[in-house]
Short mmCIF file of C-alpha atoms in Angstrom, two decimals:
data_model
loop_
_atom_site.label_atom_id
_atom_site.label_comp_id
_atom_site.label_asym_id
_atom_site.label_seq_id
_atom_site.Cartn_x
_atom_site.Cartn_y
_atom_site.Cartn_z
CA UNK A 1 153.84 166.43 74.76
CA UNK A 2 157.32 165.59 76.50
CA UNK A 3 158.40 169.33 76.70
CA UNK A 4 154.76 170.55 77.90
CA UNK A 5 155.46 167.75 80.58
CA UNK A 6 158.83 168.89 81.87
CA UNK A 7 157.29 172.42 82.52
CA UNK A 8 154.84 170.93 84.93
CA UNK A 9 151.33 171.68 82.16
CA UNK A 10 148.50 169.69 82.75
CA UNK A 11 148.13 167.81 78.82
CA UNK A 12 145.29 167.34 76.49
CA UNK A 13 147.47 165.04 74.11
CA UNK A 14 145.32 164.55 70.60
CA UNK A 15 145.19 161.26 69.20
CA UNK A 16 147.04 159.24 68.32
CA UNK A 17 149.61 160.47 70.89
CA UNK A 18 152.28 158.59 69.24
CA UNK A 19 153.13 156.53 65.98
CA UNK A 20 155.23 154.06 67.56
CA UNK A 21 155.68 152.30 71.08
CA UNK A 22 159.33 153.44 71.51
CA UNK A 23 158.04 157.06 71.33
CA UNK A 24 154.71 156.26 73.32
CA UNK A 25 157.21 154.88 76.06
CA UNK A 26 159.38 157.75 76.29
CA UNK A 27 156.09 160.56 76.90
CA UNK A 28 154.56 157.62 79.12
CA UNK A 29 157.82 158.27 81.30
CA UNK A 30 158.01 161.87 80.83
CA UNK A 31 154.35 162.03 81.81
CA UNK A 32 155.38 159.72 85.02
CA UNK A 33 158.21 161.82 86.40
CA UNK A 34 156.52 165.19 85.85
CA UNK A 35 153.26 163.79 87.60
CA UNK A 36 150.80 165.85 85.75
CA UNK A 37 147.26 165.43 84.81
CA UNK A 38 146.08 164.57 81.35
CA UNK A 39 143.37 163.75 78.91
CA UNK A 40 143.83 161.78 75.56
CA UNK A 41 141.39 163.02 73.20
CA UNK A 42 139.11 159.96 72.99
CA UNK A 43 136.05 162.71 72.26
CA UNK A 44 134.00 160.76 71.45
CA UNK A 45 133.49 159.44 75.40
CA UNK A 46 131.27 162.51 75.55
CA UNK A 47 129.34 161.36 72.86
CA UNK A 48 125.93 161.06 74.06
CA UNK A 49 125.36 157.88 72.59
CA UNK A 50 128.61 156.75 74.05
CA UNK A 51 127.35 158.25 77.71
CA UNK A 52 124.07 156.49 77.05
CA UNK A 53 124.92 153.10 76.18
CA UNK A 54 127.99 153.30 79.54
CA UNK A 55 124.90 154.16 81.27
CA UNK A 56 123.27 150.56 80.67
CA UNK A 57 126.16 148.93 80.74
CA UNK A 58 126.43 150.03 84.21
CA UNK A 59 122.71 149.00 84.99
CA UNK A 60 123.47 145.72 84.01
CA UNK A 61 120.95 146.37 81.49
CA UNK A 62 122.63 143.52 78.69
CA UNK A 63 124.39 141.40 81.10
CA UNK A 64 128.01 140.32 80.76
CA UNK A 65 128.81 141.24 77.09
CA UNK A 66 130.33 137.95 75.07
CA UNK A 67 130.75 139.85 72.19
CA UNK A 68 131.62 143.12 70.92
CA UNK A 69 131.77 144.89 67.07
CA UNK A 70 132.88 148.32 66.25
CA UNK A 71 133.82 149.93 63.40
CA UNK A 72 135.20 153.29 61.90
CA UNK A 73 133.93 153.65 58.52
CA UNK A 74 134.96 157.22 56.85
CA UNK A 75 136.42 157.97 53.36
CA UNK A 76 139.16 160.69 54.05
CA UNK A 77 139.86 161.86 50.32
CA UNK A 78 141.02 164.84 48.84
CA UNK A 79 137.96 166.15 49.83
CA UNK A 80 139.27 166.22 53.05
CA UNK A 81 141.78 168.81 54.33
CA UNK A 82 144.11 166.44 55.78
CA UNK A 83 144.39 164.47 53.58
CA UNK A 84 147.46 165.43 51.92
CA UNK A 85 149.15 164.02 54.96
CA UNK A 86 146.88 162.14 56.09
CA UNK A 87 147.88 159.37 53.45
CA UNK A 88 151.83 159.31 54.47
CA UNK A 89 153.16 156.56 56.45
CA UNK A 90 155.50 159.16 58.27
CA UNK A 91 152.13 161.40 59.42
CA UNK A 92 148.82 159.28 59.40
CA UNK A 93 150.60 156.25 60.11
CA UNK A 94 148.37 153.24 59.64
CA UNK A 95 144.23 153.27 59.33
CA UNK A 96 143.58 152.84 62.72
CA UNK A 97 146.47 155.36 64.17
CA UNK A 98 144.55 157.71 61.53
CA UNK A 99 140.62 157.27 62.64
CA UNK A 100 140.09 153.84 63.49
CA UNK A 101 141.67 154.23 66.83
CA UNK A 102 138.34 155.89 68.42
CA UNK A 103 137.00 152.31 67.78
CA UNK A 104 139.20 150.59 69.36
CA UNK A 105 138.93 152.97 72.46
CA UNK A 106 135.42 152.26 72.14
CA UNK A 107 135.76 148.70 71.92
CA UNK A 108 137.76 148.84 75.39
CA UNK A 109 135.88 150.97 77.55
CA UNK A 110 132.39 148.76 76.74
CA UNK A 111 133.83 145.51 77.36
CA UNK A 112 135.16 146.76 80.21
CA UNK A 113 138.31 144.31 80.13
CA UNK A 114 141.61 144.10 77.96
CA UNK A 115 142.26 141.97 75.31
CA UNK A 116 144.97 139.64 75.35
CA UNK A 117 145.88 138.54 72.03
CA UNK A 118 144.86 140.10 68.50
CA UNK A 119 144.62 139.12 65.10
CA UNK A 120 144.26 140.89 61.77
CA UNK A 121 144.26 141.27 58.56
CA UNK A 122 144.82 144.74 55.71
CA UNK A 123 144.26 145.66 52.01
CA UNK A 124 144.77 148.36 49.57
CA UNK A 125 142.06 148.72 47.61
CA UNK A 126 144.62 151.15 45.26
CA UNK A 127 141.74 153.56 44.14
CA UNK A 128 143.43 156.28 42.79
CA UNK A 129 140.45 157.56 40.53
CA UNK A 130 139.00 158.33 43.63
CA UNK A 131 142.06 158.29 46.00
CA UNK A 132 145.15 160.70 43.67
CA UNK A 133 148.52 158.98 44.89
CA UNK A 134 146.36 156.35 46.60
CA UNK A 135 147.56 155.72 50.53
CA UNK A 136 151.44 154.43 51.63
CA UNK A 137 149.48 152.04 54.17
CA UNK A 138 146.53 149.39 54.04
CA UNK A 139 144.28 152.42 54.24
CA UNK A 140 141.70 148.99 55.28
CA UNK A 141 141.87 146.74 58.47
CA UNK A 142 140.04 144.00 60.58
CA UNK A 143 141.62 143.49 63.89
CA UNK A 144 139.88 140.55 66.02
CA UNK A 145 140.66 140.37 69.96
CA UNK A 146 140.14 138.12 72.39
CA UNK A 147 139.58 139.57 75.77
CA UNK A 148 140.99 138.03 79.76
CA UNK A 149 137.32 137.55 80.04
CA UNK A 150 137.04 135.33 77.70
CA UNK A 151 135.06 137.61 75.94
CA UNK A 152 135.70 138.47 71.61
CA UNK A 153 134.98 141.52 69.89
CA UNK A 154 136.29 142.89 65.91
CA UNK A 155 136.87 146.15 64.86
CA UNK A 156 137.12 147.27 61.31
CA UNK A 157 138.51 150.41 59.57
CA UNK A 158 138.41 151.66 56.49
CA UNK A 159 139.31 155.17 55.78
CA UNK A 160 138.93 154.22 51.85
CA UNK A 161 135.12 153.48 51.74
CA UNK A 162 132.89 155.44 49.29
CA UNK A 163 129.93 156.34 51.41
CA UNK A 164 129.06 158.88 54.27
CA UNK A 165 130.65 158.65 57.59
CA UNK A 166 129.56 155.43 59.78
CA UNK A 167 130.33 154.32 63.50
CA UNK A 168 128.38 150.83 63.89
CA UNK A 169 128.18 149.71 67.14
CA UNK A 170 127.13 146.16 68.73
CA UNK A 171 127.07 144.93 71.35
CA UNK A 172 125.84 141.27 72.28
CA UNK A 173 125.14 140.55 76.25
CA UNK A 174 123.52 137.75 78.38
CA UNK A 175 120.41 139.62 78.71
CA UNK A 176 120.08 141.51 75.64
CA UNK A 177 122.10 143.29 72.63
CA UNK A 178 122.77 146.90 71.62
CA UNK A 179 123.25 148.01 68.40
CA UNK A 180 123.94 151.61 67.76
CA UNK A 181 121.16 153.48 69.84
CA UNK A 182 118.66 150.15 69.56
CA UNK A 183 118.50 148.04 72.82
CA UNK A 184 117.34 144.73 73.16
CA UNK A 185 116.65 143.85 77.00
CA UNK A 186 113.96 141.05 78.16
CA UNK A 187 114.75 141.14 81.37
CA UNK A 188 113.84 144.60 81.53
CA UNK A 189 111.12 145.02 78.90
CA UNK A 190 109.75 141.62 79.51
CA UNK A 191 107.13 142.21 76.58
CA UNK A 192 109.73 143.42 74.09
CA UNK A 193 109.43 142.12 70.37
CA UNK A 194 111.83 144.34 68.76
CA UNK A 195 114.32 146.90 69.60
CA UNK A 196 113.34 150.22 70.94
CA UNK A 197 115.40 153.08 69.96
CA UNK A 198 117.07 155.79 71.96
CA UNK A 199 116.28 159.16 71.08
CA UNK A 200 119.96 160.62 71.76
CA UNK A 201 122.89 161.90 68.82
CA UNK A 202 125.93 159.41 67.53
CA UNK A 203 128.78 159.36 66.04
CA UNK A 204 127.41 161.35 62.54
CA UNK A 205 130.76 162.65 61.09
CA UNK A 206 134.55 162.69 61.17
CA UNK A 207 134.49 166.62 62.55
CA UNK A 208 132.62 165.54 65.48
CA UNK A 209 129.77 167.92 64.17
CA UNK A 210 128.03 167.75 67.96
CA UNK A 211 131.88 168.84 69.16
CA UNK A 212 131.80 167.68 72.81
CA UNK A 213 135.32 169.14 73.42
CA UNK A 214 133.86 171.40 75.92
CA UNK A 215 133.39 168.53 77.90
CA UNK A 216 136.59 167.02 77.73
CA UNK A 217 138.08 170.30 78.77
CA UNK A 218 136.03 170.46 81.85
CA UNK A 219 136.46 166.86 82.75
CA UNK A 220 140.84 167.80 82.80
CA UNK A 221 139.66 170.81 84.93
CA UNK A 222 137.63 168.91 87.27
CA UNK A 223 140.03 166.01 87.32
CA UNK A 224 143.00 168.68 88.41
CA UNK A 225 140.84 169.84 90.92
CA UNK A 226 139.71 167.29 92.42
CA UNK A 227 143.37 165.57 92.17
CA UNK A 228 142.25 162.36 90.45
CA UNK A 229 142.87 160.33 87.02
CA UNK A 230 140.80 161.14 84.13
CA UNK A 231 139.44 157.78 82.29
CA UNK A 232 141.17 158.52 79.49
CA UNK A 233 144.87 159.49 80.71
CA UNK A 234 148.02 158.40 78.95
CA UNK A 235 148.29 155.65 80.84
CA UNK A 236 144.63 154.30 80.02
CA UNK A 237 145.51 155.55 76.46
CA UNK A 238 148.58 153.66 76.29
CA UNK A 239 146.77 150.61 76.08
CA UNK A 240 144.63 151.59 73.26
CA UNK A 241 147.57 152.59 71.58
CA UNK A 242 149.06 149.13 72.04
CA UNK A 243 146.27 147.25 70.58
CA UNK A 244 146.73 149.21 67.50
CA UNK A 245 150.38 148.64 67.10
CA UNK A 246 149.63 145.25 67.55
CA UNK A 247 147.18 144.84 64.73
CA UNK A 248 149.22 146.16 62.26
CA UNK A 249 151.88 144.06 63.53
CA UNK A 250 149.14 141.17 63.20
CA UNK A 251 148.73 142.13 59.51
CA UNK A 252 151.97 142.97 58.34
CA UNK A 253 153.15 139.59 59.80
CA UNK A 254 150.03 137.26 59.54
CA UNK A 255 150.14 135.29 63.23
CA UNK A 256 148.60 136.66 66.43
CA UNK A 257 149.82 138.85 68.54
CA UNK A 258 149.96 139.28 72.27
CA UNK A 259 149.11 141.60 74.40
CA UNK A 260 150.29 143.88 76.29
CA UNK A 261 153.66 144.22 74.32
CA UNK A 262 156.78 144.05 75.98
#
C-alpha cells in the first residue's frame, strides 16, 4: 500500500489494512502525503441488504438507533482455503481482523456514530478434532461498545463455529426495529402486527457469492472522476480497525479501552 501510494496510484486496499496500529499509522501517513483516493474493501457496503438498511435509516424508518447487534459467524477450518495461514497469529491476527471486521464496520455504518469505549471477552474452544493444529489466537470474541451519542452496540465474531455462515443484524430504534431483512415500523405501517419481510439479497457466505466487487470498483472510479472521498476510504477504515485492536486489547487485559486510540 505504501509503495503504491508513493507511486501515485489510487488504491483498493483489502481488509485488514494492517495487523497492528503502528503499521496502520504508517499506511495512513503515506496515503495522506500522496493524496491518492482509496477504498478499503468492506465490500458488504454494496450488499443489497446493507443498501436496503441504509436507505431505511436515511428515511428515519425506525427512528434513532439506540441498540445494534451484528455478528460474524463463519467456521474457517481446513475445508476453507485460507485456514493454513488464517489460524496463525502472524497472518490471521485475530478473529476480528481475520473476518469479524465486516461486522464492526457494519455496526459503525448503521449507527452513524463512533464508539468511545469498548469492552470485550474472547475464548478458544481448542476444537482440534475439526480444526487441526488449532488457532494461535482466540477465534471467538464478543465486543460491547458505548457510542458517543449514548447508544450501545455489540459485535460477536467466531471463526470456529460448526454451522453454515450467518451474518445476523439487529437494529433497535425509537420507532421500530430491523432484523436482517425484516422491518417493524409502526410509524410507517400503523396496522402492522408483525415483521414485514423485504425480499433482497442477504450476506450469505464468506465468499460473498453475489460478488458486489464490481460496484466497489465503479464507486472508486466515480470518486476519482468527481474528486471526492469514498464513504469507505482509508481514514474511515482506520476507525473500524482501531475498534478491532481495542477489542482485542480489552479481552487480553480484562479492562475497557477508550477510543479513539492514541
